[in-house]
PDB file of C-alpha atoms and ligand atoms in Angstrom:
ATOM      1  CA  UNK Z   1     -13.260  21.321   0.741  1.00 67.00           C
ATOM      2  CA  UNK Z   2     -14.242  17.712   1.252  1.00 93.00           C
ATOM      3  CA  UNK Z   3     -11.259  14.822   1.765  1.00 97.00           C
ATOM      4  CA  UNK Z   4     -10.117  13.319  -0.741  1.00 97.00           C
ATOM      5  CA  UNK Z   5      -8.375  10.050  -1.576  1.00 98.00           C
ATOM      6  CA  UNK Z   6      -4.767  10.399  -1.991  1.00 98.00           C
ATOM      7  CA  UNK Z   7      -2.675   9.428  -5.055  1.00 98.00           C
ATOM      8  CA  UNK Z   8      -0.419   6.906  -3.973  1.00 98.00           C
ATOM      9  CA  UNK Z   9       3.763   7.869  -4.690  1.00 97.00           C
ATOM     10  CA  UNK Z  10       4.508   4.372  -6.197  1.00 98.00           C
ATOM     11  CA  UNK Z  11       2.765   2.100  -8.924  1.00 98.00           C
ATOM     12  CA  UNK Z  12       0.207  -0.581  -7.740  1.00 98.00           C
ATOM     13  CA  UNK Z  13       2.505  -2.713  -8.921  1.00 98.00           C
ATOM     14  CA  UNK Z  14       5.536  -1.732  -6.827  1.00 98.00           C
ATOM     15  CA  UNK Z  15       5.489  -3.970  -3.587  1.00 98.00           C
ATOM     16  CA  UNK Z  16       4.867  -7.084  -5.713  1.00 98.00           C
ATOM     17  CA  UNK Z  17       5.702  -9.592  -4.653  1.00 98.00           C
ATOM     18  CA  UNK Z  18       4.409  -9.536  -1.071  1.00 98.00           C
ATOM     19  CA  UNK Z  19       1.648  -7.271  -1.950  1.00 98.00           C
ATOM     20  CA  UNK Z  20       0.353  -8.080  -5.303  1.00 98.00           C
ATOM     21  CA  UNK Z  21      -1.327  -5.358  -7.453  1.00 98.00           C
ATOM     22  CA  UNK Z  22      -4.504  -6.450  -7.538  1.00 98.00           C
ATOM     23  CA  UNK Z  23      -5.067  -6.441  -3.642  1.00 98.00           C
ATOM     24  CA  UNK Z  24      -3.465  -3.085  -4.005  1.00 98.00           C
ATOM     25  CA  UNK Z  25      -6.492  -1.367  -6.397  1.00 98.00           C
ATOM     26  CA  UNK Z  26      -9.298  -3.273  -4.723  1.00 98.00           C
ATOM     27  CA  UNK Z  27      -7.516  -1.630  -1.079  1.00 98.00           C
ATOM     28  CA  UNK Z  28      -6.814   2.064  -2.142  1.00 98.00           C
ATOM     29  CA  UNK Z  29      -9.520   2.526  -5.052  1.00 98.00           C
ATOM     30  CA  UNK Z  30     -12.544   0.709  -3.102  1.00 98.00           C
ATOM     31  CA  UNK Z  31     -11.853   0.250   0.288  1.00 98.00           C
ATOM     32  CA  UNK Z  32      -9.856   3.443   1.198  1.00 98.00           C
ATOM     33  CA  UNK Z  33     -12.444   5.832  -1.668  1.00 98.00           C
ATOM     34  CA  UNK Z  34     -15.231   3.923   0.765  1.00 98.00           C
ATOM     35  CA  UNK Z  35     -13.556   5.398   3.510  1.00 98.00           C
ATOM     36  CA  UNK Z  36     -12.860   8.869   2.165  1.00 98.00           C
ATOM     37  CA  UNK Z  37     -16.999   9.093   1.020  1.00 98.00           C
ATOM     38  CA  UNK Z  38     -18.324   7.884   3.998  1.00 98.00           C
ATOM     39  CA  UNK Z  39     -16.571  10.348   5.749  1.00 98.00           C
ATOM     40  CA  UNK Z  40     -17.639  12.981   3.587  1.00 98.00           C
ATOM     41  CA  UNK Z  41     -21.206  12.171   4.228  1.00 98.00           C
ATOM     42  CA  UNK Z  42     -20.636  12.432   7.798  1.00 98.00           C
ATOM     43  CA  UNK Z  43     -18.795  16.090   7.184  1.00 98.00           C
ATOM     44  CA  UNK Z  44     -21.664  16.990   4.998  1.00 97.00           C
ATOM     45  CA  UNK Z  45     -24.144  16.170   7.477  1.00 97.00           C
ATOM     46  CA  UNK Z  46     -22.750  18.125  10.396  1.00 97.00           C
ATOM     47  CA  UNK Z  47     -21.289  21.070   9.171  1.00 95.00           C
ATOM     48  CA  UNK Z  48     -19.231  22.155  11.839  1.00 95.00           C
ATOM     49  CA  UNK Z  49     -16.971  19.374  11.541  1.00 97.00           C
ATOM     50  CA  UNK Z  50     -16.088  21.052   7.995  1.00 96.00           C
ATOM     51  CA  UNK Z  51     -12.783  22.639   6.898  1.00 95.00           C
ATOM     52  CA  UNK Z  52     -11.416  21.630  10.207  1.00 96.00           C
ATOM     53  CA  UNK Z  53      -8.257  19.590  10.839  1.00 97.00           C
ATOM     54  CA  UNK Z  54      -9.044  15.347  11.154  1.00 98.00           C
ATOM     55  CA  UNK Z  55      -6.801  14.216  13.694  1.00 98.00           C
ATOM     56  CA  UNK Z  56      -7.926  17.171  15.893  1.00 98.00           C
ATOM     57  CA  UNK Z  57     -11.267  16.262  14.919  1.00 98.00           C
ATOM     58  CA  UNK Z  58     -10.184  12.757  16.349  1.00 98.00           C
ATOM     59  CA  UNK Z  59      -8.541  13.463  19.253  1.00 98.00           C
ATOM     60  CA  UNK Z  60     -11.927  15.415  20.537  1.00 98.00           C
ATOM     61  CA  UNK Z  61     -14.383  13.373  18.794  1.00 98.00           C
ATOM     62  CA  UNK Z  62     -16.608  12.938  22.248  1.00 97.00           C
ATOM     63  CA  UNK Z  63     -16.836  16.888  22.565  1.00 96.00           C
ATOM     64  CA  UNK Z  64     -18.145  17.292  18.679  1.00 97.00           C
ATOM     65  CA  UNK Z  65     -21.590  17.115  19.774  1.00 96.00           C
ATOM     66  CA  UNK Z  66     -22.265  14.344  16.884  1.00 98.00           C
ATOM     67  CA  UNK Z  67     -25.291  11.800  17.329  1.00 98.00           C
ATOM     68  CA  UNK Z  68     -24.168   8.421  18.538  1.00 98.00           C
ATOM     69  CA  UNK Z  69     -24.448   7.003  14.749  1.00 98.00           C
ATOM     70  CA  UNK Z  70     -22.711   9.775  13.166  1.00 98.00           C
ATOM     71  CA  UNK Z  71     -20.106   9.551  15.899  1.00 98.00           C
ATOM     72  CA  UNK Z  72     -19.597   5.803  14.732  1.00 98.00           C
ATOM     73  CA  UNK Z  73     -19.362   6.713  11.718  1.00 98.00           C
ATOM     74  CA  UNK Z  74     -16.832   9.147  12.078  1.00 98.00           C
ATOM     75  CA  UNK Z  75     -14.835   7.102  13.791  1.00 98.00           C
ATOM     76  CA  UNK Z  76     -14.886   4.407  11.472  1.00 98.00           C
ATOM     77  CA  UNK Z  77     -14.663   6.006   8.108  1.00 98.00           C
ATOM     78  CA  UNK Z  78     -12.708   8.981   9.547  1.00 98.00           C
ATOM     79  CA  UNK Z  79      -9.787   6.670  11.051  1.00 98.00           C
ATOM     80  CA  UNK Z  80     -10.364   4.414   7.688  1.00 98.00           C
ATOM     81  CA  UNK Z  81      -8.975   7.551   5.911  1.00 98.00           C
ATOM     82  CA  UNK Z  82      -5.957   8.727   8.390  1.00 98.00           C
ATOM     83  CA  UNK Z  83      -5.130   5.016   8.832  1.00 98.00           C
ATOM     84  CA  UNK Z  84      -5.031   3.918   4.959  1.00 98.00           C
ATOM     85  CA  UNK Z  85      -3.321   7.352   4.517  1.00 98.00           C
ATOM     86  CA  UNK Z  86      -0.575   6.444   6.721  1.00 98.00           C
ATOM     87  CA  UNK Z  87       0.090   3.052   5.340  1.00 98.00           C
ATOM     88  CA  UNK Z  88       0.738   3.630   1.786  1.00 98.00           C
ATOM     89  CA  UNK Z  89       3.319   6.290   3.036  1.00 98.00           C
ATOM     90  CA  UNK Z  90       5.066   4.335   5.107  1.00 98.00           C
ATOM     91  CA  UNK Z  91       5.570   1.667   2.258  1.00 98.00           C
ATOM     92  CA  UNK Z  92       7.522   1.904  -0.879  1.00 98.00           C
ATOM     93  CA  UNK Z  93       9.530  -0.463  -3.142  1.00 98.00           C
ATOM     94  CA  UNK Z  94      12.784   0.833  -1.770  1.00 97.00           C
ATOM     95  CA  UNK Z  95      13.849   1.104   1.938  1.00 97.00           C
ATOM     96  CA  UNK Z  96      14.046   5.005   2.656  1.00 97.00           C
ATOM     97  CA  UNK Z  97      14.673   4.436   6.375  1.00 97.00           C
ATOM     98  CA  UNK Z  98      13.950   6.831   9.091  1.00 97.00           C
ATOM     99  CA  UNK Z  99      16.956   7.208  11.226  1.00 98.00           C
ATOM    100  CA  UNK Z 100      15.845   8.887  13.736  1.00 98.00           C
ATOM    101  CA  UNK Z 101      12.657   6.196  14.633  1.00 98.00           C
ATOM    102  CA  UNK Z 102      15.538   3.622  13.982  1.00 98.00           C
ATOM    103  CA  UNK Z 103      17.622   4.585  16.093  1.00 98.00           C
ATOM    104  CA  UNK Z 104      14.248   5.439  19.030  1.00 98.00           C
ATOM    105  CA  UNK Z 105      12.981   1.535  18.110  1.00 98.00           C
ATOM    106  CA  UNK Z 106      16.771   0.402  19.036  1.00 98.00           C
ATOM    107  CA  UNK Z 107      16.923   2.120  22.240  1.00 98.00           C
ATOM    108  CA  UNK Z 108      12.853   0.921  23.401  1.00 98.00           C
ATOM    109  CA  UNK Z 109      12.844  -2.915  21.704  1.00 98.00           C
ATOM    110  CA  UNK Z 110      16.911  -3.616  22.016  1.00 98.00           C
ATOM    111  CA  UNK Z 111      16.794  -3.833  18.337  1.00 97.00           C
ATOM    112  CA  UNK Z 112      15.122  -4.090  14.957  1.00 97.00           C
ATOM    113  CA  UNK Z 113      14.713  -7.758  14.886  1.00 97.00           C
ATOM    114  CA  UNK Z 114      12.795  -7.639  18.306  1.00 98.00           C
ATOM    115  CA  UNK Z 115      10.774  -4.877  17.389  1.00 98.00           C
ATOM    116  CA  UNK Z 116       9.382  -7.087  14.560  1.00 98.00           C
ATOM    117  CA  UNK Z 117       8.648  -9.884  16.838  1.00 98.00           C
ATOM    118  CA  UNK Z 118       6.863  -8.285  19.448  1.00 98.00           C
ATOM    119  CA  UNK Z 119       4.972  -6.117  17.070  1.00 98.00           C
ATOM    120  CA  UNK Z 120       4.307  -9.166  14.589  1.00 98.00           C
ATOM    121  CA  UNK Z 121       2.968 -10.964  17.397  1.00 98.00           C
ATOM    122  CA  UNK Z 122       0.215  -8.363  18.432  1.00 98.00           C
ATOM    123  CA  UNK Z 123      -0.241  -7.928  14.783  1.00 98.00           C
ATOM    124  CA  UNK Z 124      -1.124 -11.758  14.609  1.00 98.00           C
ATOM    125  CA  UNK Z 125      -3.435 -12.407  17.500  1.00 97.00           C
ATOM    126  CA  UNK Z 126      -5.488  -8.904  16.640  1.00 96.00           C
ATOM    127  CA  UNK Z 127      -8.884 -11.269  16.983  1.00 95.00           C
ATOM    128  CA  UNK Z 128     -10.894 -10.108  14.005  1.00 96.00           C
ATOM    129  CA  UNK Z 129     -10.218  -6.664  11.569  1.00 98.00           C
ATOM    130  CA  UNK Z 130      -8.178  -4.291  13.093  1.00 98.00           C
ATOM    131  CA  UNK Z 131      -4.710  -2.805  13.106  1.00 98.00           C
ATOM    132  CA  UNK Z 132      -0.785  -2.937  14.601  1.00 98.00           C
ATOM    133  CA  UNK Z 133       0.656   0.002  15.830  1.00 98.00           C
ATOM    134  CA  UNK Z 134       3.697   1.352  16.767  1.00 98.00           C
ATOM    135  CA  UNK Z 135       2.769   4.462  18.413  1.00 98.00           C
ATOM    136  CA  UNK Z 136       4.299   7.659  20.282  1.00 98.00           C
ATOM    137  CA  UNK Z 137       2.601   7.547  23.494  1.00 98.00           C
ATOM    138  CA  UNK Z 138       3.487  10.898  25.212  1.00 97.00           C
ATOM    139  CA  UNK Z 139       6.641  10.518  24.281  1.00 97.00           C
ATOM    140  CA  UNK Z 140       7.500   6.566  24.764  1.00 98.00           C
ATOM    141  CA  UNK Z 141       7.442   3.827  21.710  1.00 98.00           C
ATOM    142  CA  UNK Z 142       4.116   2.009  22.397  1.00 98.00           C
ATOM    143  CA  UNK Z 143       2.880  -1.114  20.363  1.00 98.00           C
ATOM    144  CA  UNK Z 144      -0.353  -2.385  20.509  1.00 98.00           C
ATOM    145  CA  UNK Z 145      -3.789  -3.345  17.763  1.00 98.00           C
ATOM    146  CA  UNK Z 146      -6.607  -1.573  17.960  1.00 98.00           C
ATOM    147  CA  UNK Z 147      -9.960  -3.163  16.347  1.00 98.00           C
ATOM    148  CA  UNK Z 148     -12.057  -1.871  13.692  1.00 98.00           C
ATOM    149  CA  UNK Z 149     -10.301   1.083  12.054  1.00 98.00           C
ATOM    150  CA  UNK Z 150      -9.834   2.914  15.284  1.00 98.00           C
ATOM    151  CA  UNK Z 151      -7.468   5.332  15.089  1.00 98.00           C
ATOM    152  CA  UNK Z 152      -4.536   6.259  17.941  1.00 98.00           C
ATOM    153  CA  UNK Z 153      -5.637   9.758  18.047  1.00 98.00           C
ATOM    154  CA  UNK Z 154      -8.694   8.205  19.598  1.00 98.00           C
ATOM    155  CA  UNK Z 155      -6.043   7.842  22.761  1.00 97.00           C
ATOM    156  CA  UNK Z 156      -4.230  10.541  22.211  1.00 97.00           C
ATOM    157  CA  UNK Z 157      -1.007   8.596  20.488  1.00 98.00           C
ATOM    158  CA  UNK Z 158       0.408   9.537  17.470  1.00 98.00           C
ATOM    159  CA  UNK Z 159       0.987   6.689  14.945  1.00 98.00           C
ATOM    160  CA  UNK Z 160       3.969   5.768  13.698  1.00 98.00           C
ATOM    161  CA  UNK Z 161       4.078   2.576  11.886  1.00 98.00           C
ATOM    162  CA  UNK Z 162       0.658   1.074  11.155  1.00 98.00           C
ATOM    163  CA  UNK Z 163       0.337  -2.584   9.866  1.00 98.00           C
ATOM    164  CA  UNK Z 164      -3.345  -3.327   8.452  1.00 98.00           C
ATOM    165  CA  UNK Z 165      -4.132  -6.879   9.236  1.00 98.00           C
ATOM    166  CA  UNK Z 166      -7.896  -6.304   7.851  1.00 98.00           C
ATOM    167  CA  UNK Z 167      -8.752 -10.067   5.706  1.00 98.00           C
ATOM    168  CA  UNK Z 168      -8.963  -7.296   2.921  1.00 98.00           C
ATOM    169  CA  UNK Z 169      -5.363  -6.738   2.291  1.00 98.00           C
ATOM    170  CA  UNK Z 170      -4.383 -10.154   2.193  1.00 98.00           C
ATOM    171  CA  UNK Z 171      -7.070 -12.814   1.364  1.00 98.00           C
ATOM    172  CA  UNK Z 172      -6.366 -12.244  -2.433  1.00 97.00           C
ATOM    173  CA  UNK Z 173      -2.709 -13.049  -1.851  1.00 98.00           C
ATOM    174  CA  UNK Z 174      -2.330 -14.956   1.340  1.00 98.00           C
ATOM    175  CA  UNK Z 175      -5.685 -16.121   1.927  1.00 97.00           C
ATOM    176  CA  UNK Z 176      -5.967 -17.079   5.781  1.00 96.00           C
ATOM    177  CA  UNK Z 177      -2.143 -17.062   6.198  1.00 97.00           C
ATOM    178  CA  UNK Z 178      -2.101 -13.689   7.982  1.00 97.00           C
ATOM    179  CA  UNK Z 179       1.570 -14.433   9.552  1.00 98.00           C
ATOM    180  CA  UNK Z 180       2.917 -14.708   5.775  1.00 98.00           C
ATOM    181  CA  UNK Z 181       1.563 -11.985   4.722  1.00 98.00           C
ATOM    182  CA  UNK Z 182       3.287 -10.159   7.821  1.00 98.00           C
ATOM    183  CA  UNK Z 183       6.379 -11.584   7.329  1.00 98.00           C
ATOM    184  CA  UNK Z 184       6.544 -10.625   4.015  1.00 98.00           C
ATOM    185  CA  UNK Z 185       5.193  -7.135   4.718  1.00 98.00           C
ATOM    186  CA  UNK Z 186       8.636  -6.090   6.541  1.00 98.00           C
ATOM    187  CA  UNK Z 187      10.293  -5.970   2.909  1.00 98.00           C
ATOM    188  CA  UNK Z 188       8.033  -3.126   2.113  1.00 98.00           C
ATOM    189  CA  UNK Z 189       7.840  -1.091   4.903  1.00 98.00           C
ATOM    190  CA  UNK Z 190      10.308   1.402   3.350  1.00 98.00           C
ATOM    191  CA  UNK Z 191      10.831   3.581   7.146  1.00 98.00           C
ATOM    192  CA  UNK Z 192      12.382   0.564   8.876  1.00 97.00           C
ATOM    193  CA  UNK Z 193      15.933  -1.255   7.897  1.00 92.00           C
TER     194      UNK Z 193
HETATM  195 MN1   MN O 201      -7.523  -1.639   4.767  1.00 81.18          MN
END
């Protein structure tokens, strides 16, 4: 069974106004269905990697035995898919906040407010594409970016809140004002008060 590109749970229209609905079909029906085929291709090409499990498949990607360029481009298009996965869940047009990572970003960051400043500010000086992360990093809150569309299984972390600061989801809106467009990106990041 190949991967496949997940609905998302609200309209394209539903974190207007700081993401506007356009950026959100271009992102999720081309970029992220990119992604999902790419990876596919990959799958299809070394057939071991099929059926099996994709952030296993991430965490051990140097003992997969794949070719330097298919290795690439399982990492890329691979962590393109668990990354864009994990965004669109962690947004919504209401807040449906996650006590229990609430209350864990408290107790690391002192509180909400400088969580979001420390975490906007790696999010802002990410040179180039790339992500934020908050991550679980054997059990301590972590944040750092990671170029590309690496993924934190790559380390061994499990994500938690991923902010995609790729030009591509929000030149349309924001054009090169990547701190507005995280700014306004806190109002729909529905696992966070
Ligand atoms: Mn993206």
């Amino acid at each position: 069974m190949s991967h496949q590109l997940p609905d998302l749970s609200y309209d394209f229209s539903a974190l207007e106004p700081h993401i506007d609905e356009q950026t959100m079909h271009i992102h999720h029906d081309k970029h992220h269905a990119g992604y999902v085929a790419k990876l596919n291709a990959v799958i299809e090409k070394n057939p071991t990697l099929e059926g099996k499990d994709l952030v296993e498949l991430m965490k051990g990607v140097d003992s997969l035995g794949l070719s330097e360029e298919d290795k690439t481009a399982f990492i890329n298009n691979g962590g393109g898919h668990l990354n864009h996965s994990h965004f669109w869940e962690i947004m919504g047009p209401e807040k449906q906040v996650d006590e229990a990572l609430q209350e864990r970003v408290k107790s690391t960051f002192g509180s909400v407010e400088s969580f979001k400043e420390e975490f906007g500010n790696v999010a802002t000086t990410r040179f180039g594409s790339g992500w934020a992360w908050l991550v679980d990093s054997v059990g301590e809150l972590k944040i750092y970016s990671t170029p590309n569309q690496d993924s934190p299984y790559l380390k061994g972390d499990t994500p938690l809140i991923g902010l995609d600061v790729w030009e591509h989801a929000y030149y349309l809106k924001y054009q090169n004002l990547r701190p507005d467009y995280i700014k306004a990106w806190w109002n729909v990041l529905k696992v966070l008060e």
